[in-house]
Short mmCIF file of C-alpha atoms in Angstrom, two decimals:
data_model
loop_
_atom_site.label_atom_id
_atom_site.label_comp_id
_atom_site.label_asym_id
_atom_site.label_seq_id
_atom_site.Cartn_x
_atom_site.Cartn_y
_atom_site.Cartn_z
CA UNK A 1 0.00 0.00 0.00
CA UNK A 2 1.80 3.51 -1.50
CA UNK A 3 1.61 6.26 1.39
CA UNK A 4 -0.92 8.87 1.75
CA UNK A 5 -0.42 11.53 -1.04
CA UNK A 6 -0.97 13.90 1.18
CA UNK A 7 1.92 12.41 3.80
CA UNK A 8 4.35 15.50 3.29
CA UNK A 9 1.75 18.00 2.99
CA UNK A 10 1.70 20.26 5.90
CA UNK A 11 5.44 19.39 6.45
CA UNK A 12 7.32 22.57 8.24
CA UNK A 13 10.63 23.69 9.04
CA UNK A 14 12.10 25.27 12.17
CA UNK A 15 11.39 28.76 12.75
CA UNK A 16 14.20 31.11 12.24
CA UNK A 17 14.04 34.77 13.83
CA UNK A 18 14.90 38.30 12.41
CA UNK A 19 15.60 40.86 15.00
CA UNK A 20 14.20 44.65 14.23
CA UNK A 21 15.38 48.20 15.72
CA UNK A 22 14.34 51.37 14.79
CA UNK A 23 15.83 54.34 17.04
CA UNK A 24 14.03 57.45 16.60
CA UNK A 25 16.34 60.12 17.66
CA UNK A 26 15.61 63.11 19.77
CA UNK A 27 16.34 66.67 19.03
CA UNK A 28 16.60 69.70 20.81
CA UNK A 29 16.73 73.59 18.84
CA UNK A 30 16.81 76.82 20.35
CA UNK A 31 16.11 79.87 18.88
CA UNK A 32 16.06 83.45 20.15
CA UNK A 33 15.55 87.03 19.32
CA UNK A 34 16.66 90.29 19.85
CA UNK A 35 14.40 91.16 22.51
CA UNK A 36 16.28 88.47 24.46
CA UNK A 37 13.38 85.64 24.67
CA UNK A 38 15.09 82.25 23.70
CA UNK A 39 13.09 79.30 23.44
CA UNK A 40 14.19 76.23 23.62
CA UNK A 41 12.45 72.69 22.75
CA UNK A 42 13.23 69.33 22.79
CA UNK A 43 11.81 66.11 21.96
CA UNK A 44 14.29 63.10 23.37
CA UNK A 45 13.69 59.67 25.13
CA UNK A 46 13.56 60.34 28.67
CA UNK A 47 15.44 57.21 28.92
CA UNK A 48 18.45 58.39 27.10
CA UNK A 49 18.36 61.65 28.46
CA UNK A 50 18.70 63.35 32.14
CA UNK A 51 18.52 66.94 31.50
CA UNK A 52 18.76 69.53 28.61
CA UNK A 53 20.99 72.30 30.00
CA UNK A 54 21.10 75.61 27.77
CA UNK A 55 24.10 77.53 28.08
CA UNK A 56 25.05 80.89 27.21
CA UNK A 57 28.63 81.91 26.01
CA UNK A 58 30.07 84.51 23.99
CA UNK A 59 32.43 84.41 21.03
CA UNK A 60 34.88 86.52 19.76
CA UNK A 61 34.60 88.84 22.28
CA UNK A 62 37.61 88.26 24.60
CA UNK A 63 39.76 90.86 23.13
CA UNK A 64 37.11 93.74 22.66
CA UNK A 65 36.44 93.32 26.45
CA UNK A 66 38.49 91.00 27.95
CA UNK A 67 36.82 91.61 31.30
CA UNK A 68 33.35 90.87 30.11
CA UNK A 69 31.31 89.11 32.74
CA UNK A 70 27.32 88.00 33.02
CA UNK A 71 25.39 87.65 36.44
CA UNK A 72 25.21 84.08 37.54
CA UNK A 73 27.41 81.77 37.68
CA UNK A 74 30.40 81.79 35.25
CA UNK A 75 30.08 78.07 35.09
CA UNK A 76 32.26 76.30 32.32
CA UNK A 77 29.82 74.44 30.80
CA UNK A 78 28.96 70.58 30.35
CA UNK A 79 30.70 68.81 27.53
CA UNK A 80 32.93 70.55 24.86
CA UNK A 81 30.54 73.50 24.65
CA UNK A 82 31.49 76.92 25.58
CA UNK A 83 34.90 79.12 27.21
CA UNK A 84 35.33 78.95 30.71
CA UNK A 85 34.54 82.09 32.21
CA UNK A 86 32.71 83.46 29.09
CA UNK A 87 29.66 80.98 29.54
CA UNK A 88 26.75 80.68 31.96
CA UNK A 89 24.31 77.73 32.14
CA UNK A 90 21.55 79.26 31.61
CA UNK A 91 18.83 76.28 32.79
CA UNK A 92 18.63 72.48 33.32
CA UNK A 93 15.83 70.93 33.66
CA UNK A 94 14.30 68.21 32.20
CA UNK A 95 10.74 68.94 30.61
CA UNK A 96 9.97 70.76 27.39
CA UNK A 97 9.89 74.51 28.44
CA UNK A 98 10.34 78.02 26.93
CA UNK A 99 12.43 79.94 28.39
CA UNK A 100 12.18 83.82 28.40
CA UNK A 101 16.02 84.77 29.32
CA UNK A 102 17.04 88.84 30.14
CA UNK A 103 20.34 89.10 29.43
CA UNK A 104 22.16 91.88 31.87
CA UNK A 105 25.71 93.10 30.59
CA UNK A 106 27.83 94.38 33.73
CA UNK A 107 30.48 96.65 32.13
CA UNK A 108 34.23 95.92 33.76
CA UNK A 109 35.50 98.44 36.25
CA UNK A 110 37.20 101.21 36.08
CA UNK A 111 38.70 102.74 33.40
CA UNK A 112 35.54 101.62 32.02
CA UNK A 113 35.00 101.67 28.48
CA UNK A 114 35.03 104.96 26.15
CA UNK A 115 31.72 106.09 24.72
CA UNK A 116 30.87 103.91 21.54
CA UNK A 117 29.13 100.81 19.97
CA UNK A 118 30.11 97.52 20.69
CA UNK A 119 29.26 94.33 19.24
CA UNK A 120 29.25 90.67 19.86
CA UNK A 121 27.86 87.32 19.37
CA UNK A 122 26.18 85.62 22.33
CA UNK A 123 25.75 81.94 21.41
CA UNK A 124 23.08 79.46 22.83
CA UNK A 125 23.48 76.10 23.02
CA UNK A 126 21.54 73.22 24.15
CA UNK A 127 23.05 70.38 25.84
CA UNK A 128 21.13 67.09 27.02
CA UNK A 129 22.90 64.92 29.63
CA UNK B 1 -19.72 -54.63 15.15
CA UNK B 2 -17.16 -57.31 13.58
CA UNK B 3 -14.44 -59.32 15.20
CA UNK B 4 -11.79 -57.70 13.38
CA UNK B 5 -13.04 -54.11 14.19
CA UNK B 6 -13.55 -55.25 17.55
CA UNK B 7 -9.77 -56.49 17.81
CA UNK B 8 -8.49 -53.49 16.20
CA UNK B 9 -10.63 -50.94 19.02
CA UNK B 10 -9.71 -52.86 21.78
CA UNK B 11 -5.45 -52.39 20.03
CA UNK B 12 -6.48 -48.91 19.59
CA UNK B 13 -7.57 -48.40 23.62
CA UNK B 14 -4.56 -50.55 24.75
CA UNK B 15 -1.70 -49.15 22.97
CA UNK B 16 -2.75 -45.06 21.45
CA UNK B 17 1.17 -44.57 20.56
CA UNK B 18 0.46 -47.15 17.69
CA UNK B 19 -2.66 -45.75 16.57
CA UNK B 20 -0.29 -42.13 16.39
CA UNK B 21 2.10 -44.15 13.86
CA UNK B 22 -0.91 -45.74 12.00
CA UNK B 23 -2.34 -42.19 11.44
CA UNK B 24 1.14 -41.06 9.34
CA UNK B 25 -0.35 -42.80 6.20
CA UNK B 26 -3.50 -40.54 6.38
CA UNK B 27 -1.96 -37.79 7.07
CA UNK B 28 0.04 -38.01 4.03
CA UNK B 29 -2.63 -38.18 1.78
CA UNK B 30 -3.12 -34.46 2.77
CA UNK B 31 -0.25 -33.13 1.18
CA UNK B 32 -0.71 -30.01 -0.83
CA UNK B 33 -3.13 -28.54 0.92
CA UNK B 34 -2.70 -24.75 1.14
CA UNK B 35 -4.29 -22.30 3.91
CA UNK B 36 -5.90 -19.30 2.39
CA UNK B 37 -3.72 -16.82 2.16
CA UNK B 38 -3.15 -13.85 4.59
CA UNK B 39 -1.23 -10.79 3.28
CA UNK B 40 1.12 -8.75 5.38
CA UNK B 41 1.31 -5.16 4.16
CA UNK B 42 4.62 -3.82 3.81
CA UNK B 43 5.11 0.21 4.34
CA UNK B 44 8.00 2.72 4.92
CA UNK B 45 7.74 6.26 4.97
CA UNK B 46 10.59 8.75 4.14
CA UNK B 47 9.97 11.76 5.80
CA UNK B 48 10.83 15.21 3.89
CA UNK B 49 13.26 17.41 4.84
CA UNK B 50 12.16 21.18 5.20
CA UNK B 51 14.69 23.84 6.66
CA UNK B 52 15.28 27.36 6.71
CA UNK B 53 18.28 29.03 7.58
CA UNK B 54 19.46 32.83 7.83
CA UNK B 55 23.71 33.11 6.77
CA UNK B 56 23.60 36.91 7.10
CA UNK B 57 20.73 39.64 8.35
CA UNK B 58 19.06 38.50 11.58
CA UNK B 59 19.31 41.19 12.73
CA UNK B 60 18.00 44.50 11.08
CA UNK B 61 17.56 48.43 12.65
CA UNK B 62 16.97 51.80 11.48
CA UNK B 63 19.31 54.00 13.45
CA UNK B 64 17.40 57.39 12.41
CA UNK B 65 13.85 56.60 12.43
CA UNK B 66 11.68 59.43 10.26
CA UNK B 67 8.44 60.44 10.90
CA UNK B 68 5.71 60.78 7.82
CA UNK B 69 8.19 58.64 5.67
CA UNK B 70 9.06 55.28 4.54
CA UNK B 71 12.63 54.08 6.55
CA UNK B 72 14.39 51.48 5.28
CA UNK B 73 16.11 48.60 7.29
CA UNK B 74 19.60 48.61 6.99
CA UNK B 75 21.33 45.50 5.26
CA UNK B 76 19.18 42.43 3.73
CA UNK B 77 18.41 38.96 5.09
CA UNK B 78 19.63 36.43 3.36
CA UNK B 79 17.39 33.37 3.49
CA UNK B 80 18.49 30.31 2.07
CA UNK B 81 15.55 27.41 1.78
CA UNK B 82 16.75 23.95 1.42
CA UNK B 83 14.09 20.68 1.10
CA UNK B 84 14.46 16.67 -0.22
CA UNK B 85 10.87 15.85 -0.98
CA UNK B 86 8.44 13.46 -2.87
CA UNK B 87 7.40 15.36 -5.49
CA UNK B 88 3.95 12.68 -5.55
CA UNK B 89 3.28 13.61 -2.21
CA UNK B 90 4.19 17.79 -2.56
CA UNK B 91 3.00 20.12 -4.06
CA UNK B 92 5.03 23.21 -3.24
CA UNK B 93 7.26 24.31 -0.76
CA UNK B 94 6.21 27.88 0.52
CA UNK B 95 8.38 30.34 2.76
CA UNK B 96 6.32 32.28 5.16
CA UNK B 97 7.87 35.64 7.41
CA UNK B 98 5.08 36.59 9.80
CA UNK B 99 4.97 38.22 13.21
CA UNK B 100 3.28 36.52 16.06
CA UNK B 101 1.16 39.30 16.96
CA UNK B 102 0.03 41.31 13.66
CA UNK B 103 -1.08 44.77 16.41
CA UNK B 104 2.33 44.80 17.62
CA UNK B 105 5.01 43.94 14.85
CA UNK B 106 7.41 46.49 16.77
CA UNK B 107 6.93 48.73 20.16
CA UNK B 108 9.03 50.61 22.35
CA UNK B 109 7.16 52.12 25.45
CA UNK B 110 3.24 52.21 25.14
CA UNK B 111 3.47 53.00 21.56
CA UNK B 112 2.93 49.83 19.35
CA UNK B 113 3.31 49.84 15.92
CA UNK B 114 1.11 47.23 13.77
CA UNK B 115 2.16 44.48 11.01
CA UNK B 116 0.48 46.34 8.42
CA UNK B 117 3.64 49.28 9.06
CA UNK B 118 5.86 46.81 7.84
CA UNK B 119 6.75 46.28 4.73
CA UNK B 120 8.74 43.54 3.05
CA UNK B 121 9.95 42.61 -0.62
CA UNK B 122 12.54 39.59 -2.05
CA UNK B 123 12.81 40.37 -5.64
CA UNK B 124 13.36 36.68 -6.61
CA UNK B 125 10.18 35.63 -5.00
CA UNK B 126 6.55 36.43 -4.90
CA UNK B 127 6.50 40.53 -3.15
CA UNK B 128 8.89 41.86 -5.85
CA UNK B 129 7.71 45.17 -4.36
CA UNK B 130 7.47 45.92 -1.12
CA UNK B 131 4.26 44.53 0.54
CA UNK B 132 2.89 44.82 3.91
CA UNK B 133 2.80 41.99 6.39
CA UNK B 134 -1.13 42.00 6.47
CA UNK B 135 -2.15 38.14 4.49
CA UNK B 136 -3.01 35.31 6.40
CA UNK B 137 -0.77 32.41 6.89
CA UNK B 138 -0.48 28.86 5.24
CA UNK B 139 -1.46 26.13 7.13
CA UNK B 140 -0.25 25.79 10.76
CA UNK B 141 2.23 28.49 10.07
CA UNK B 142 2.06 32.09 10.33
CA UNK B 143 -0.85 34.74 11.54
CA UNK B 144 -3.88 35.72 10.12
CA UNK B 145 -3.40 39.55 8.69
CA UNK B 146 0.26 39.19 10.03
CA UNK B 147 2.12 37.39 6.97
CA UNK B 148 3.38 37.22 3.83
CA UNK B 149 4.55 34.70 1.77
CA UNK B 150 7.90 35.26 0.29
CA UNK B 151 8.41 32.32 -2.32
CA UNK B 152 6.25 28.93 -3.70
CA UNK B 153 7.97 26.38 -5.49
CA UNK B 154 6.33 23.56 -7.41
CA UNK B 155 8.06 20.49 -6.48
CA UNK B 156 8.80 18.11 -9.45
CA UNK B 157 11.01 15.24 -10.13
CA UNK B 158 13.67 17.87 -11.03
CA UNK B 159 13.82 20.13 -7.50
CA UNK B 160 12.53 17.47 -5.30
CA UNK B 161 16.06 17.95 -3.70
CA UNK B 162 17.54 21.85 -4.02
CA UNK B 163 17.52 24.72 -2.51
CA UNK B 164 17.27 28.31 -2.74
CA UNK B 165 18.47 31.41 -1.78
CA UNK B 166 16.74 35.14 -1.45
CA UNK B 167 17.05 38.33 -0.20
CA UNK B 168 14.42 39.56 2.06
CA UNK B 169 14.49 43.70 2.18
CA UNK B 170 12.22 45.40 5.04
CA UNK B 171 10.68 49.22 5.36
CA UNK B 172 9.18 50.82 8.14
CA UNK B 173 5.90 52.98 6.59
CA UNK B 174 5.11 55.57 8.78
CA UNK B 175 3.80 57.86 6.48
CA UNK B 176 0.60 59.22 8.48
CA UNK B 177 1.05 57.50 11.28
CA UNK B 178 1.16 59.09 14.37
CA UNK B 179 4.83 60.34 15.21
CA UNK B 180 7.19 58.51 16.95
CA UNK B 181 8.02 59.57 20.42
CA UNK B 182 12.13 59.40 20.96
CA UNK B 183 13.23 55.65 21.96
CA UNK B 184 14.11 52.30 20.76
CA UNK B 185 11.41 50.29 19.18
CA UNK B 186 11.79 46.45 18.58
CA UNK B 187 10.13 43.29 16.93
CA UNK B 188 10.47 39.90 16.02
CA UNK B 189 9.91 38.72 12.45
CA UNK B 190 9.52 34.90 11.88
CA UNK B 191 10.69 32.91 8.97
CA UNK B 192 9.51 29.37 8.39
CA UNK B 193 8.50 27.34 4.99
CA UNK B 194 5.81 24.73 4.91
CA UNK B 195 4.78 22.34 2.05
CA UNK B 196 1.25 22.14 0.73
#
């Protein structure tokens, strides 16, 4: 008597697995004006991420006045980001927030500076941790 | 009764191990007599051999996931299908990639992200363009609304013993769905043939 026709019908192999990953990345952007409101937004995995600190530091300055200090704390900030003594963290915190920031210049002491204009480039920076 | 018959009884009662050797001759005259016939049924059964085996891609990611877009998995799987089967008792050999639960094909946190999001194509075998994972499985293998069938071979005299090899590319559609909170999301697809 032949088999069944139908003996190897249904016949299946082992299963074999494919992993899958997708990472969707977070972001952070800040963006400010002249009046002096910055705001700052984010969108990371709390999971990756402890804090977003925003720090304020300004560039090519140092030699137009070398002296140049903001109130707060002259804090060097996290990571590669910013020139010791020219920076200040600005916030860090953890939740989406915008941040209205005043910006107060305190002019060096004495001999002060002569009467004039003088320009600069304050840079913001966002920094999760 | 007769005086000879009576003699021969009364030899019969007295001494049975003669009566055993006079019985011989009759039994003789039986010879060639046949039982009826009984037949014993002979089968053996060579099972098929079915396997599936991944060299290279079992593992697949998207390390920048975009929202409103199609993202493409990185790499290809290479799936190579290997069978030794009676072609009078197959029909075809069919490869099946499914996930176990069609709603959740990939999640990471509360957000789960369904079969129909997925999106697979082997240009040597039946999805030449990419398809969703939303048909229904083959037999015992694979999900309803959470498969797709990758290849079907007709098994003849001439493949009953081969193999094959494809390439199994995968997409991530998640053009209008909703977008992706930051993270890691993760999933498990399933490979596995089956003859019919």
């Amino acid at each position: 008597m032949a088999p069944p026709t139908s003996a190897q019908i249904g016949l299946s192999s082992t299963s074999q697995s494919v992993r899958l990953s997708a990472v969707k990345q977070g972001w952070v952007t800040v963006s400010g004006s002249r009046s002096g409101a910055v705001a700052t937004s984010w969108n990371l995995d709390p999971e990756q991420t402890a804090a977003v600190t925003l720090v304020a530091q300004f560039a090519g300055m140092e030699g137009a006045i070398p002296a140049l200090q903001v109130p707060g704390r002259p804090t060097p900030p996290p990571g590669e980001a910013g020139i010791p003594g020219t920076a200040l963290v600005l916030f860090s915190q953890r939740i989406a927030a915008t941040n209205a920031l005043e910006i107060h210049l305190r002019l060096p002491a004495p001999p002060g500076l002569p009467p004039g204009t003088y320009t600069g480039t304050l840079n913001l920076v966002a920094i999760t941790q | 009764m007769t005086t000879s018959a009576r003699l021969r009884r009364s030899f019969v009662f007295l001494f049975p191990w003669a009566a055993l050797a006079l019985g011989t001759g009759a039994a003789a005259a039986q010879s060639g007599t046949a039982s009826p016939a009984r037949v014993v049924t002979l089968s053996a059964l060579r099972v098929g051999q079915l396997t599936v085996s991944l060299p290279a891609g079992a593992s697949r990611s998207i390390p920048a996931v975009s929202d409103n877009a199609v993202n493409t998995f990185t790499g290809t799987t290479t799936i190579v299908t290997q069978w030794n089967l009676n072609p009078g008792q197959t029909n075809t050999v069919n490869l099946i990639a499914y996930f176990s639960n069609p709603t959740i094909a990939m999640s990471g946190g509360a957000v789960q992200i369904p079969s129909s999001r997925i999106l697979g194509r082997v240009t040597t075998g039946l999805p030449i363009a990419f398809t969703a994972f939303t048909q229904n499985g083959i037999g015992a293998v694979g999900t309803a609304g959470g498969s797709l069938r990758l290849f079907a071979v007709n098994i003849t005299g001439t493949n009953k013993n081969s193999s094959r090899t494809d390439n199994l590319d995968l997409q991530l559609n998640l053009v209008g769905f909703p977008t992706l909170p930051p993270g890691t999301y993760s999933g498990t697809l399933n490979i596995r043939a089956i003859t019919q």
